[in-house]
Amino acid sequence: MLVAAAVCPCPPLLVPEVAAGAAAELDAARAACTDALGVLAAARPGRLVVVGPVDGAGPETYPEGTAGSFRGFGVDLDVRLGAGEGADTEQRLPYALAVAAWLLERTGWSDAPVEGLGVGESYPPELCARTGRDIAARDERVALLVMGDASACRTLKAPGYLDERAAPFDAEVARALGTADVAALTTLDTGLAHELKVSGRAPWQVLAGAADGADLGGSLLYEDAPYGVGYVVAAWS
């Protein structure tokens, strides 16, 4: 069953080497992510599953040791998912899971085996919920690290330009993630999420499925939109 979860944003800018001169702008978000991963470690899980958005429909699985890179951003930085020496696969981590791998390396994660799961924007809510329930049933003590951003339409300079619906949507997401409101996450408006360029909708709904019946409490650790994109950090335990 699910014993803990951490929810983190997934912009490559979270990695200081990628952000370069703007790195300090996300210091508070990085600190909150570190705190959220601390909640995972304290739960002593037997398995950690990292869930994040991918370009395809998904689901796509990534075994422990799968490699990722930030070379596409001009940064000579490689990561691996978990403590594995290297998976026997030619797969590469998508950027969301590469950011997760960087967070795990940064915090020295060695508390449980790690695997990755990518779910795409078009992955239906009912399948997200079923996937989450299946994950929770794999081990007596499962933890999730859930990667995803809220809307990309909070300001005029945001990737999706300004949309006045974005701030209320993000506020409800932050409330739901901060209070472990499974029902609210399950019923997120998928059409609106698409229009607002929300990458976290499907991963959050996988979390909702995994948490169904687990009776976890939530804590909101960070919520802001420094680049016009909503970033939320929360911990469930």
JSON list of C-alpha atoms in Angstrom, two decimals:
[
{"chain": "A", "resi": 1, "resn": "MET", "atom": "CA", "xyz": [0.00, 0.00, 0.00]},
{"chain": "A", "resi": 2, "resn": "LEU", "atom": "CA", "xyz": [1.03, 3.62, -0.35]},
{"chain": "A", "resi": 3, "resn": "VAL", "atom": "CA", "xyz": [2.77, 4.90, 2.77]},
{"chain": "A", "resi": 4, "resn": "ALA", "atom": "CA", "xyz": [4.12, 8.26, 1.54]},
{"chain": "A", "resi": 5, "resn": "ALA", "atom": "CA", "xyz": [4.35, 10.52, -1.48]},
{"chain": "A", "resi": 6, "resn": "ALA", "atom": "CA", "xyz": [6.31, 13.57, -2.53]},
{"chain": "A", "resi": 7, "resn": "VAL", "atom": "CA", "xyz": [5.03, 15.90, -5.24]},
{"chain": "A", "resi": 8, "resn": "CYS", "atom": "CA", "xyz": [7.62, 18.05, -7.02]},
{"chain": "A", "resi": 9, "resn": "PRO", "atom": "CA", "xyz": [7.75, 20.25, -10.13]},
{"chain": "A", "resi": 10, "resn": "CYS", "atom": "CA", "xyz": [9.79, 19.00, -13.07]},
{"chain": "A", "resi": 11, "resn": "PRO", "atom": "CA", "xyz": [11.40, 21.92, -14.94]},
{"chain": "A", "resi": 12, "resn": "PRO", "atom": "CA", "xyz": [15.03, 21.25, -15.91]},
{"chain": "A", "resi": 13, "resn": "LEU", "atom": "CA", "xyz": [15.67, 24.72, -14.47]},
{"chain": "A", "resi": 14, "resn": "LEU", "atom": "CA", "xyz": [15.41, 23.05, -11.07]},
{"chain": "A", "resi": 15, "resn": "VAL", "atom": "CA", "xyz": [18.94, 21.78, -11.78]},
{"chain": "A", "resi": 16, "resn": "PRO", "atom": "CA", "xyz": [21.31, 24.68, -10.95]},
{"chain": "A", "resi": 17, "resn": "GLU", "atom": "CA", "xyz": [23.70, 23.85, -13.78]},
{"chain": "A", "resi": 18, "resn": "VAL", "atom": "CA", "xyz": [20.83, 24.23, -16.25]},
{"chain": "A", "resi": 19, "resn": "ALA", "atom": "CA", "xyz": [19.49, 27.42, -14.66]},
{"chain": "A", "resi": 20, "resn": "ALA", "atom": "CA", "xyz": [23.02, 28.91, -14.52]},
{"chain": "A", "resi": 21, "resn": "GLY", "atom": "CA", "xyz": [22.77, 32.58, -13.54]},
{"chain": "A", "resi": 22, "resn": "ALA", "atom": "CA", "xyz": [19.10, 32.24, -12.60]},
{"chain": "A", "resi": 23, "resn": "ALA", "atom": "CA", "xyz": [19.68, 29.28, -10.28]},
{"chain": "A", "resi": 24, "resn": "ALA", "atom": "CA", "xyz": [18.99, 31.22, -7.07]},
{"chain": "A", "resi": 25, "resn": "GLU", "atom": "CA", "xyz": [15.43, 31.96, -8.19]},
{"chain": "A", "resi": 26, "resn": "LEU", "atom": "CA", "xyz": [14.42, 28.35, -7.49]},
{"chain": "A", "resi": 27, "resn": "ASP", "atom": "CA", "xyz": [16.38, 27.84, -4.25]},
{"chain": "A", "resi": 28, "resn": "ALA", "atom": "CA", "xyz": [13.16, 27.77, -2.23]},
{"chain": "A", "resi": 29, "resn": "ALA", "atom": "CA", "xyz": [11.64, 25.15, -4.54]},
{"chain": "A", "resi": 30, "resn": "ARG", "atom": "CA", "xyz": [14.77, 22.99, -4.30]},
{"chain": "A", "resi": 31, "resn": "ALA", "atom": "CA", "xyz": [14.73, 23.21, -0.51]},
{"chain": "A", "resi": 32, "resn": "ALA", "atom": "CA", "xyz": [11.06, 22.20, -0.45]},
{"chain": "A", "resi": 33, "resn": "CYS", "atom": "CA", "xyz": [11.77, 19.21, -2.70]},
{"chain": "A", "resi": 34, "resn": "THR", "atom": "CA", "xyz": [14.54, 18.12, -0.34]},
{"chain": "A", "resi": 35, "resn": "ASP", "atom": "CA", "xyz": [12.09, 18.30, 2.57]},
{"chain": "A", "resi": 36, "resn": "ALA", "atom": "CA", "xyz": [9.50, 16.30, 0.62]},
{"chain": "A", "resi": 37, "resn": "LEU", "atom": "CA", "xyz": [12.03, 13.56, -0.15]},
{"chain": "A", "resi": 38, "resn": "GLY", "atom": "CA", "xyz": [12.87, 13.48, 3.53]},
{"chain": "A", "resi": 39, "resn": "VAL", "atom": "CA", "xyz": [9.27, 12.53, 4.21]},
{"chain": "A", "resi": 40, "resn": "LEU", "atom": "CA", "xyz": [9.63, 9.61, 1.78]},
{"chain": "A", "resi": 41, "resn": "ALA", "atom": "CA", "xyz": [12.79, 8.38, 3.50]},
{"chain": "A", "resi": 42, "resn": "ALA", "atom": "CA", "xyz": [11.20, 8.65, 6.94]},
{"chain": "A", "resi": 43, "resn": "ALA", "atom": "CA", "xyz": [8.36, 6.36, 5.80]},
{"chain": "A", "resi": 44, "resn": "ARG", "atom": "CA", "xyz": [10.86, 3.51, 5.23]},
{"chain": "A", "resi": 45, "resn": "PRO", "atom": "CA", "xyz": [9.30, 2.28, 1.98]},
{"chain": "A", "resi": 46, "resn": "GLY", "atom": "CA", "xyz": [10.13, -1.04, 0.42]},
{"chain": "A", "resi": 47, "resn": "ARG", "atom": "CA", "xyz": [9.82, 0.43, -3.08]},
{"chain": "A", "resi": 48, "resn": "LEU", "atom": "CA", "xyz": [9.91, 3.91, -4.59]},
{"chain": "A", "resi": 49, "resn": "VAL", "atom": "CA", "xyz": [8.12, 4.59, -7.86]},
{"chain": "A", "resi": 50, "resn": "VAL", "atom": "CA", "xyz": [8.86, 7.85, -9.68]},
{"chain": "A", "resi": 51, "resn": "VAL", "atom": "CA", "xyz": [5.94, 9.02, -11.84]},
{"chain": "A", "resi": 52, "resn": "GLY", "atom": "CA", "xyz": [6.25, 11.84, -14.34]},
{"chain": "A", "resi": 53, "resn": "PRO", "atom": "CA", "xyz": [4.95, 13.16, -17.66]},
{"chain": "A", "resi": 54, "resn": "VAL", "atom": "CA", "xyz": [6.19, 11.89, -21.02]},
{"chain": "A", "resi": 55, "resn": "ASP", "atom": "CA", "xyz": [5.52, 13.04, -24.58]},
{"chain": "A", "resi": 56, "resn": "GLY", "atom": "CA", "xyz": [3.65, 9.91, -25.65]},
{"chain": "A", "resi": 57, "resn": "ALA", "atom": "CA", "xyz": [0.46, 8.49, -24.16]},
{"chain": "A", "resi": 58, "resn": "GLY", "atom": "CA", "xyz": [2.29, 6.05, -21.94]},
{"chain": "A", "resi": 59, "resn": "PRO", "atom": "CA", "xyz": [2.58, 4.30, -19.65]},
{"chain": "A", "resi": 60, "resn": "GLU", "atom": "CA", "xyz": [6.31, 3.86, -20.16]},
{"chain": "A", "resi": 61, "resn": "THR", "atom": "CA", "xyz": [8.41, 2.03, -17.57]},
{"chain": "A", "resi": 62, "resn": "TYR", "atom": "CA", "xyz": [12.03, 2.81, -16.66]},
{"chain": "A", "resi": 63, "resn": "PRO", "atom": "CA", "xyz": [14.00, 0.29, -14.56]},
{"chain": "A", "resi": 64, "resn": "GLU", "atom": "CA", "xyz": [16.42, 1.30, -11.86]},
{"chain": "A", "resi": 65, "resn": "GLY", "atom": "CA", "xyz": [19.69, 2.52, -13.33]},
{"chain": "A", "resi": 66, "resn": "THR", "atom": "CA", "xyz": [18.14, 4.01, -16.47]},
{"chain": "A", "resi": 67, "resn": "ALA", "atom": "CA", "xyz": [20.29, 6.92, -17.59]},
{"chain": "A", "resi": 68, "resn": "GLY", "atom": "CA", "xyz": [19.29, 10.49, -18.34]},
{"chain": "A", "resi": 69, "resn": "SER", "atom": "CA", "xyz": [21.11, 13.61, -19.39]},
{"chain": "A", "resi": 70, "resn": "PHE", "atom": "CA", "xyz": [20.85, 17.40, -19.48]},
{"chain": "A", "resi": 71, "resn": "ARG", "atom": "CA", "xyz": [23.20, 17.70, -22.44]},
{"chain": "A", "resi": 72, "resn": "GLY", "atom": "CA", "xyz": [20.27, 18.92, -24.53]},
{"chain": "A", "resi": 73, "resn": "PHE", "atom": "CA", "xyz": [20.46, 22.10, -22.47]},
{"chain": "A", "resi": 74, "resn": "GLY", "atom": "CA", "xyz": [24.17, 22.52, -23.09]},
{"chain": "A", "resi": 75, "resn": "VAL", "atom": "CA", "xyz": [25.09, 21.07, -19.69]},
{"chain": "A", "resi": 76, "resn": "ASP", "atom": "CA", "xyz": [27.57, 18.22, -19.28]},
{"chain": "A", "resi": 77, "resn": "LEU", "atom": "CA", "xyz": [25.52, 16.45, -16.63]},
{"chain": "A", "resi": 78, "resn": "ASP", "atom": "CA", "xyz": [24.30, 12.84, -16.61]},
{"chain": "A", "resi": 79, "resn": "VAL", "atom": "CA", "xyz": [22.08, 11.10, -14.06]},
{"chain": "A", "resi": 80, "resn": "ARG", "atom": "CA", "xyz": [20.80, 7.62, -13.30]},
{"chain": "A", "resi": 81, "resn": "LEU", "atom": "CA", "xyz": [17.52, 6.62, -11.75]},
{"chain": "A", "resi": 82, "resn": "GLY", "atom": "CA", "xyz": [18.29, 5.23, -8.32]},
{"chain": "A", "resi": 83, "resn": "ALA", "atom": "CA", "xyz": [21.42, 3.47, -7.17]},
{"chain": "A", "resi": 84, "resn": "GLY", "atom": "CA", "xyz": [21.59, 0.93, -10.00]},
{"chain": "A", "resi": 85, "resn": "GLU", "atom": "CA", "xyz": [24.86, 0.64, -11.92]},
{"chain": "A", "resi": 86, "resn": "GLY", "atom": "CA", "xyz": [23.03, 0.83, -15.20]},
{"chain": "A", "resi": 87, "resn": "ALA", "atom": "CA", "xyz": [19.98, -0.80, -16.67]},
{"chain": "A", "resi": 88, "resn": "ASP", "atom": "CA", "xyz": [20.30, -3.17, -19.62]},
{"chain": "A", "resi": 89, "resn": "THR", "atom": "CA", "xyz": [18.32, -0.88, -21.89]},
{"chain": "A", "resi": 90, "resn": "GLU", "atom": "CA", "xyz": [18.80, 1.80, -24.50]},
{"chain": "A", "resi": 91, "resn": "GLN", "atom": "CA", "xyz": [16.01, 3.85, -22.93]},
{"chain": "A", "resi": 92, "resn": "ARG", "atom": "CA", "xyz": [16.79, 7.36, -21.79]},
{"chain": "A", "resi": 93, "resn": "LEU", "atom": "CA", "xyz": [14.92, 9.12, -19.04]},
{"chain": "A", "resi": 94, "resn": "PRO", "atom": "CA", "xyz": [12.54, 11.86, -20.19]},
{"chain": "A", "resi": 95, "resn": "TYR", "atom": "CA", "xyz": [13.40, 15.22, -18.68]},
{"chain": "A", "resi": 96, "resn": "ALA", "atom": "CA", "xyz": [10.81, 15.02, -15.91]},
{"chain": "A", "resi": 97, "resn": "LEU", "atom": "CA", "xyz": [12.26, 11.74, -14.66]},
{"chain": "A", "resi": 98, "resn": "ALA", "atom": "CA", "xyz": [15.81, 13.01, -15.18]},
{"chain": "A", "resi": 99, "resn": "VAL", "atom": "CA", "xyz": [14.98, 15.89, -12.83]},
{"chain": "A", "resi": 100, "resn": "ALA", "atom": "CA", "xyz": [13.64, 13.32, -10.36]},
{"chain": "A", "resi": 101, "resn": "ALA", "atom": "CA", "xyz": [16.84, 11.29, -10.69]},
{"chain": "A", "resi": 102, "resn": "TRP", "atom": "CA", "xyz": [18.85, 14.44, -10.01]},
{"chain": "A", "resi": 103, "resn": "LEU", "atom": "CA", "xyz": [16.77, 15.15, -6.89]},
{"chain": "A", "resi": 104, "resn": "LEU", "atom": "CA", "xyz": [17.33, 11.61, -5.64]},
{"chain": "A", "resi": 105, "resn": "GLU", "atom": "CA", "xyz": [21.07, 11.80, -6.26]},
{"chain": "A", "resi": 106, "resn": "ARG", "atom": "CA", "xyz": [21.22, 15.22, -4.61]},
{"chain": "A", "resi": 107, "resn": "THR", "atom": "CA", "xyz": [19.61, 13.88, -1.45]},
{"chain": "A", "resi": 108, "resn": "GLY", "atom": "CA", "xyz": [21.61, 10.63, -1.46]},
{"chain": "A", "resi": 109, "resn": "TRP", "atom": "CA", "xyz": [18.58, 8.36, -1.83]},
{"chain": "A", "resi": 110, "resn": "SER", "atom": "CA", "xyz": [19.44, 4.78, -0.86]},
{"chain": "A", "resi": 111, "resn": "ASP", "atom": "CA", "xyz": [16.37, 3.87, 1.17]},
{"chain": "A", "resi": 112, "resn": "ALA", "atom": "CA", "xyz": [14.61, 1.59, -1.33]},
{"chain": "A", "resi": 113, "resn": "PRO", "atom": "CA", "xyz": [14.79, 0.29, -4.90]},
{"chain": "A", "resi": 114, "resn": "VAL", "atom": "CA", "xyz": [13.60, 2.82, -7.48]},
{"chain": "A", "resi": 115, "resn": "GLU", "atom": "CA", "xyz": [11.69, 2.47, -10.73]},
{"chain": "A", "resi": 116, "resn": "GLY", "atom": "CA", "xyz": [10.21, 5.02, -13.11]},
{"chain": "A", "resi": 117, "resn": "LEU", "atom": "CA", "xyz": [6.85, 5.36, -14.83]},
{"chain": "A", "resi": 118, "resn": "GLY", "atom": "CA", "xyz": [5.97, 7.89, -17.51]},
{"chain": "A", "resi": 119, "resn": "VAL", "atom": "CA", "xyz": [2.37, 8.84, -18.25]},
{"chain": "A", "resi": 120, "resn": "GLY", "atom": "CA", "xyz": [1.36, 11.12, -21.10]},
{"chain": "A", "resi": 121, "resn": "GLU", "atom": "CA", "xyz": [-1.05, 14.03, -21.31]},
{"chain": "A", "resi": 122, "resn": "SER", "atom": "CA", "xyz": [-3.63, 11.90, -23.10]},
{"chain": "A", "resi": 123, "resn": "TYR", "atom": "CA", "xyz": [-3.61, 9.10, -20.51]},
{"chain": "A", "resi": 124, "resn": "PRO", "atom": "CA", "xyz": [-7.25, 8.94, -19.31]},
{"chain": "A", "resi": 125, "resn": "PRO", "atom": "CA", "xyz": [-8.14, 9.58, -15.66]},
{"chain": "A", "resi": 126, "resn": "GLU", "atom": "CA", "xyz": [-9.65, 6.13, -15.18]},
{"chain": "A", "resi": 127, "resn": "LEU", "atom": "CA", "xyz": [-6.44, 4.47, -16.41]},
{"chain": "A", "resi": 128, "resn": "CYS", "atom": "CA", "xyz": [-4.37, 6.79, -14.20]},
{"chain": "A", "resi": 129, "resn": "ALA", "atom": "CA", "xyz": [-6.38, 5.65, -11.19]},
{"chain": "A", "resi": 130, "resn": "ARG", "atom": "CA", "xyz": [-6.05, 1.98, -12.13]},
{"chain": "A", "resi": 131, "resn": "THR", "atom": "CA", "xyz": [-2.31, 2.38, -12.66]},
{"chain": "A", "resi": 132, "resn": "GLY", "atom": "CA", "xyz": [-1.99, 4.00, -9.25]},
{"chain": "A", "resi": 133, "resn": "ARG", "atom": "CA", "xyz": [-3.90, 1.20, -7.55]},
{"chain": "A", "resi": 134, "resn": "ASP", "atom": "CA", "xyz": [-1.69, -1.39, -9.27]},
{"chain": "A", "resi": 135, "resn": "ILE", "atom": "CA", "xyz": [1.45, 0.42, -8.06]},
{"chain": "A", "resi": 136, "resn": "ALA", "atom": "CA", "xyz": [0.18, 0.56, -4.49]},
{"chain": "A", "resi": 137, "resn": "ALA", "atom": "CA", "xyz": [-0.54, -3.19, -4.56]},
{"chain": "A", "resi": 138, "resn": "ARG", "atom": "CA", "xyz": [3.02, -4.16, -5.53]},
{"chain": "A", "resi": 139, "resn": "ASP", "atom": "CA", "xyz": [4.54, -3.91, -2.07]},
{"chain": "A", "resi": 140, "resn": "GLU", "atom": "CA", "xyz": [3.51, -3.64, 1.55]},
{"chain": "A", "resi": 141, "resn": "ARG", "atom": "CA", "xyz": [5.20, -0.24, 1.74]},
{"chain": "A", "resi": 142, "resn": "VAL", "atom": "CA", "xyz": [5.23, 1.80, -1.49]},
{"chain": "A", "resi": 143, "resn": "ALA", "atom": "CA", "xyz": [6.28, 5.44, -1.82]},
{"chain": "A", "resi": 144, "resn": "LEU", "atom": "CA", "xyz": [5.76, 7.71, -4.82]},
{"chain": "A", "resi": 145, "resn": "LEU", "atom": "CA", "xyz": [7.80, 10.63, -6.11]},
{"chain": "A", "resi": 146, "resn": "VAL", "atom": "CA", "xyz": [5.37, 12.43, -8.41]},
{"chain": "A", "resi": 147, "resn": "MET", "atom": "CA", "xyz": [6.75, 14.96, -10.88]},
{"chain": "A", "resi": 148, "resn": "GLY", "atom": "CA", "xyz": [4.68, 17.52, -12.78]},
{"chain": "A", "resi": 149, "resn": "ASP", "atom": "CA", "xyz": [3.97, 21.21, -13.26]},
{"chain": "A", "resi": 150, "resn": "ALA", "atom": "CA", "xyz": [0.72, 23.10, -12.96]},
{"chain": "A", "resi": 151, "resn": "SER", "atom": "CA", "xyz": [-0.41, 25.60, -15.62]},
{"chain": "A", "resi": 152, "resn": "ALA", "atom": "CA", "xyz": [2.01, 27.33, -17.97]},
{"chain": "A", "resi": 153, "resn": "CYS", "atom": "CA", "xyz": [-0.26, 30.34, -18.42]},
{"chain": "A", "resi": 154, "resn": "ARG", "atom": "CA", "xyz": [0.14, 32.47, -15.31]},
{"chain": "A", "resi": 155, "resn": "THR", "atom": "CA", "xyz": [1.73, 35.59, -16.87]},
{"chain": "A", "resi": 156, "resn": "LEU", "atom": "CA", "xyz": [2.12, 37.36, -20.19]},
{"chain": "A", "resi": 157, "resn": "LYS", "atom": "CA", "xyz": [5.63, 35.93, -20.54]},
{"chain": "A", "resi": 158, "resn": "ALA", "atom": "CA", "xyz": [4.61, 32.38, -19.62]},
{"chain": "A", "resi": 159, "resn": "PRO", "atom": "CA", "xyz": [5.08, 29.63, -22.24]},
{"chain": "A", "resi": 160, "resn": "GLY", "atom": "CA", "xyz": [1.32, 29.56, -22.80]},
{"chain": "A", "resi": 161, "resn": "TYR", "atom": "CA", "xyz": [0.77, 33.32, -22.43]},
{"chain": "A", "resi": 162, "resn": "LEU", "atom": "CA", "xyz": [-1.66, 34.69, -19.83]},
{"chain": "A", "resi": 163, "resn": "ASP", "atom": "CA", "xyz": [-4.91, 32.83, -19.24]},
{"chain": "A", "resi": 164, "resn": "GLU", "atom": "CA", "xyz": [-7.09, 34.14, -16.41]},
{"chain": "A", "resi": 165, "resn": "ARG", "atom": "CA", "xyz": [-8.28, 30.59, -15.68]},
{"chain": "A", "resi": 166, "resn": "ALA", "atom": "CA", "xyz": [-4.75, 29.49, -14.78]},
{"chain": "A", "resi": 167, "resn": "ALA", "atom": "CA", "xyz": [-4.43, 31.02, -11.30]},
{"chain": "A", "resi": 168, "resn": "PRO", "atom": "CA", "xyz": [-7.73, 29.55, -9.99]},
{"chain": "A", "resi": 169, "resn": "PHE", "atom": "CA", "xyz": [-6.86, 26.15, -11.48]},
{"chain": "A", "resi": 170, "resn": "ASP", "atom": "CA", "xyz": [-3.43, 26.18, -9.86]},
{"chain": "A", "resi": 171, "resn": "ALA", "atom": "CA", "xyz": [-4.86, 27.30, -6.54]},
{"chain": "A", "resi": 172, "resn": "GLU", "atom": "CA", "xyz": [-7.22, 24.32, -6.50]},
{"chain": "A", "resi": 173, "resn": "VAL", "atom": "CA", "xyz": [-4.37, 21.97, -7.46]},
{"chain": "A", "resi": 174, "resn": "ALA", "atom": "CA", "xyz": [-2.22, 23.36, -4.64]},
{"chain": "A", "resi": 175, "resn": "ARG", "atom": "CA", "xyz": [-5.09, 22.95, -2.20]},
{"chain": "A", "resi": 176, "resn": "ALA", "atom": "CA", "xyz": [-5.77, 19.38, -3.30]},
{"chain": "A", "resi": 177, "resn": "LEU", "atom": "CA", "xyz": [-2.11, 18.36, -3.21]},
{"chain": "A", "resi": 178, "resn": "GLY", "atom": "CA", "xyz": [-1.57, 20.13, 0.10]},
{"chain": "A", "resi": 179, "resn": "THR", "atom": "CA", "xyz": [-4.50, 18.36, 1.77]},
{"chain": "A", "resi": 180, "resn": "ALA", "atom": "CA", "xyz": [-4.19, 14.96, 0.05]},
{"chain": "A", "resi": 181, "resn": "ASP", "atom": "CA", "xyz": [-7.65, 15.46, -1.47]},
{"chain": "A", "resi": 182, "resn": "VAL", "atom": "CA", "xyz": [-7.87, 12.32, -3.60]},
{"chain": "A", "resi": 183, "resn": "ALA", "atom": "CA", "xyz": [-11.38, 13.07, -4.88]},
{"chain": "A", "resi": 184, "resn": "ALA", "atom": "CA", "xyz": [-10.42, 16.54, -6.14]},
{"chain": "A", "resi": 185, "resn": "LEU", "atom": "CA", "xyz": [-7.37, 15.20, -7.97]},
{"chain": "A", "resi": 186, "resn": "THR", "atom": "CA", "xyz": [-9.36, 12.38, -9.51]},
{"chain": "A", "resi": 187, "resn": "THR", "atom": "CA", "xyz": [-11.90, 14.82, -10.98]},
{"chain": "A", "resi": 188, "resn": "LEU", "atom": "CA", "xyz": [-9.50, 17.43, -12.37]},
{"chain": "A", "resi": 189, "resn": "ASP", "atom": "CA", "xyz": [-10.81, 18.86, -15.65]},
{"chain": "A", "resi": 190, "resn": "THR", "atom": "CA", "xyz": [-8.64, 17.14, -18.27]},
{"chain": "A", "resi": 191, "resn": "GLY", "atom": "CA", "xyz": [-9.74, 19.49, -21.06]},
{"chain": "A", "resi": 192, "resn": "LEU", "atom": "CA", "xyz": [-8.90, 22.59, -19.06]},
{"chain": "A", "resi": 193, "resn": "ALA", "atom": "CA", "xyz": [-5.61, 21.06, -17.94]},
{"chain": "A", "resi": 194, "resn": "HIS", "atom": "CA", "xyz": [-4.71, 20.54, -21.61]},
{"chain": "A", "resi": 195, "resn": "GLU", "atom": "CA", "xyz": [-5.61, 24.09, -22.53]},
{"chain": "A", "resi": 196, "resn": "LEU", "atom": "CA", "xyz": [-3.52, 25.45, -19.64]},
{"chain": "A", "resi": 197, "resn": "LYS", "atom": "CA", "xyz": [-0.54, 23.24, -20.60]},
{"chain": "A", "resi": 198, "resn": "VAL", "atom": "CA", "xyz": [-0.54, 21.38, -17.28]},
{"chain": "A", "resi": 199, "resn": "SER", "atom": "CA", "xyz": [2.04, 18.56, -17.34]},
{"chain": "A", "resi": 200, "resn": "GLY", "atom": "CA", "xyz": [1.18, 17.16, -13.91]},
{"chain": "A", "resi": 201, "resn": "ARG", "atom": "CA", "xyz": [-2.46, 16.17, -14.41]},
{"chain": "A", "resi": 202, "resn": "ALA", "atom": "CA", "xyz": [-1.88, 12.50, -15.27]},
{"chain": "A", "resi": 203, "resn": "PRO", "atom": "CA", "xyz": [0.89, 11.91, -12.67]},
{"chain": "A", "resi": 204, "resn": "TRP", "atom": "CA", "xyz": [-1.27, 13.51, -9.97]},
{"chain": "A", "resi": 205, "resn": "GLN", "atom": "CA", "xyz": [-4.17, 11.26, -10.90]},
{"chain": "A", "resi": 206, "resn": "VAL", "atom": "CA", "xyz": [-1.89, 8.20, -10.69]},
{"chain": "A", "resi": 207, "resn": "LEU", "atom": "CA", "xyz": [-1.07, 9.41, -7.17]},
{"chain": "A", "resi": 208, "resn": "ALA", "atom": "CA", "xyz": [-4.78, 9.73, -6.40]},
{"chain": "A", "resi": 209, "resn": "GLY", "atom": "CA", "xyz": [-5.37, 6.15, -7.49]},
{"chain": "A", "resi": 210, "resn": "ALA", "atom": "CA", "xyz": [-2.47, 4.87, -5.40]},
{"chain": "A", "resi": 211, "resn": "ALA", "atom": "CA", "xyz": [-3.64, 6.81, -2.35]},
{"chain": "A", "resi": 212, "resn": "ASP", "atom": "CA", "xyz": [-7.26, 5.65, -2.53]},
{"chain": "A", "resi": 213, "resn": "GLY", "atom": "CA", "xyz": [-8.02, 4.14, 0.86]},
{"chain": "A", "resi": 214, "resn": "ALA", "atom": "CA", "xyz": [-4.56, 4.85, 2.29]},
{"chain": "A", "resi": 215, "resn": "ASP", "atom": "CA", "xyz": [-5.80, 7.64, 4.58]},
{"chain": "A", "resi": 216, "resn": "LEU", "atom": "CA", "xyz": [-2.72, 9.83, 4.14]},
{"chain": "A", "resi": 217, "resn": "GLY", "atom": "CA", "xyz": [-2.47, 13.46, 5.21]},
{"chain": "A", "resi": 218, "resn": "GLY", "atom": "CA", "xyz": [-0.91, 16.18, 3.08]},
{"chain": "A", "resi": 219, "resn": "SER", "atom": "CA", "xyz": [1.30, 19.21, 3.60]},
{"chain": "A", "resi": 220, "resn": "LEU", "atom": "CA", "xyz": [1.89, 22.01, 1.09]},
{"chain": "A", "resi": 221, "resn": "LEU", "atom": "CA", "xyz": [5.58, 22.94, 1.16]},
{"chain": "A", "resi": 222, "resn": "TYR", "atom": "CA", "xyz": [5.84, 25.36, -1.77]},
{"chain": "A", "resi": 223, "resn": "GLU", "atom": "CA", "xyz": [3.61, 27.04, -4.36]},
{"chain": "A", "resi": 224, "resn": "ASP", "atom": "CA", "xyz": [4.69, 29.75, -6.78]},
{"chain": "A", "resi": 225, "resn": "ALA", "atom": "CA", "xyz": [4.93, 30.61, -10.47]},
{"chain": "A", "resi": 226, "resn": "PRO", "atom": "CA", "xyz": [8.34, 32.28, -10.90]},
{"chain": "A", "resi": 227, "resn": "TYR", "atom": "CA", "xyz": [8.37, 31.90, -14.70]},
{"chain": "A", "resi": 228, "resn": "GLY", "atom": "CA", "xyz": [4.63, 32.02, -15.26]},
{"chain": "A", "resi": 229, "resn": "VAL", "atom": "CA", "xyz": [4.46, 28.25, -14.67]},
{"chain": "A", "resi": 230, "resn": "GLY", "atom": "CA", "xyz": [2.83, 26.86, -11.54]},
{"chain": "A", "resi": 231, "resn": "TYR", "atom": "CA", "xyz": [5.21, 24.87, -9.35]},
{"chain": "A", "resi": 232, "resn": "VAL", "atom": "CA", "xyz": [3.88, 22.93, -6.35]},
{"chain": "A", "resi": 233, "resn": "VAL", "atom": "CA", "xyz": [5.74, 20.87, -3.76]},
{"chain": "A", "resi": 234, "resn": "ALA", "atom": "CA", "xyz": [3.77, 18.73, -1.31]},
{"chain": "A", "resi": 235, "resn": "ALA", "atom": "CA", "xyz": [4.33, 15.75, 0.96]},
{"chain": "A", "resi": 236, "resn": "TRP", "atom": "CA", "xyz": [1.86, 13.03, 1.91]},
{"chain": "A", "resi": 237, "resn": "SER", "atom": "CA", "xyz": [2.31, 10.68, 4.82]}
]
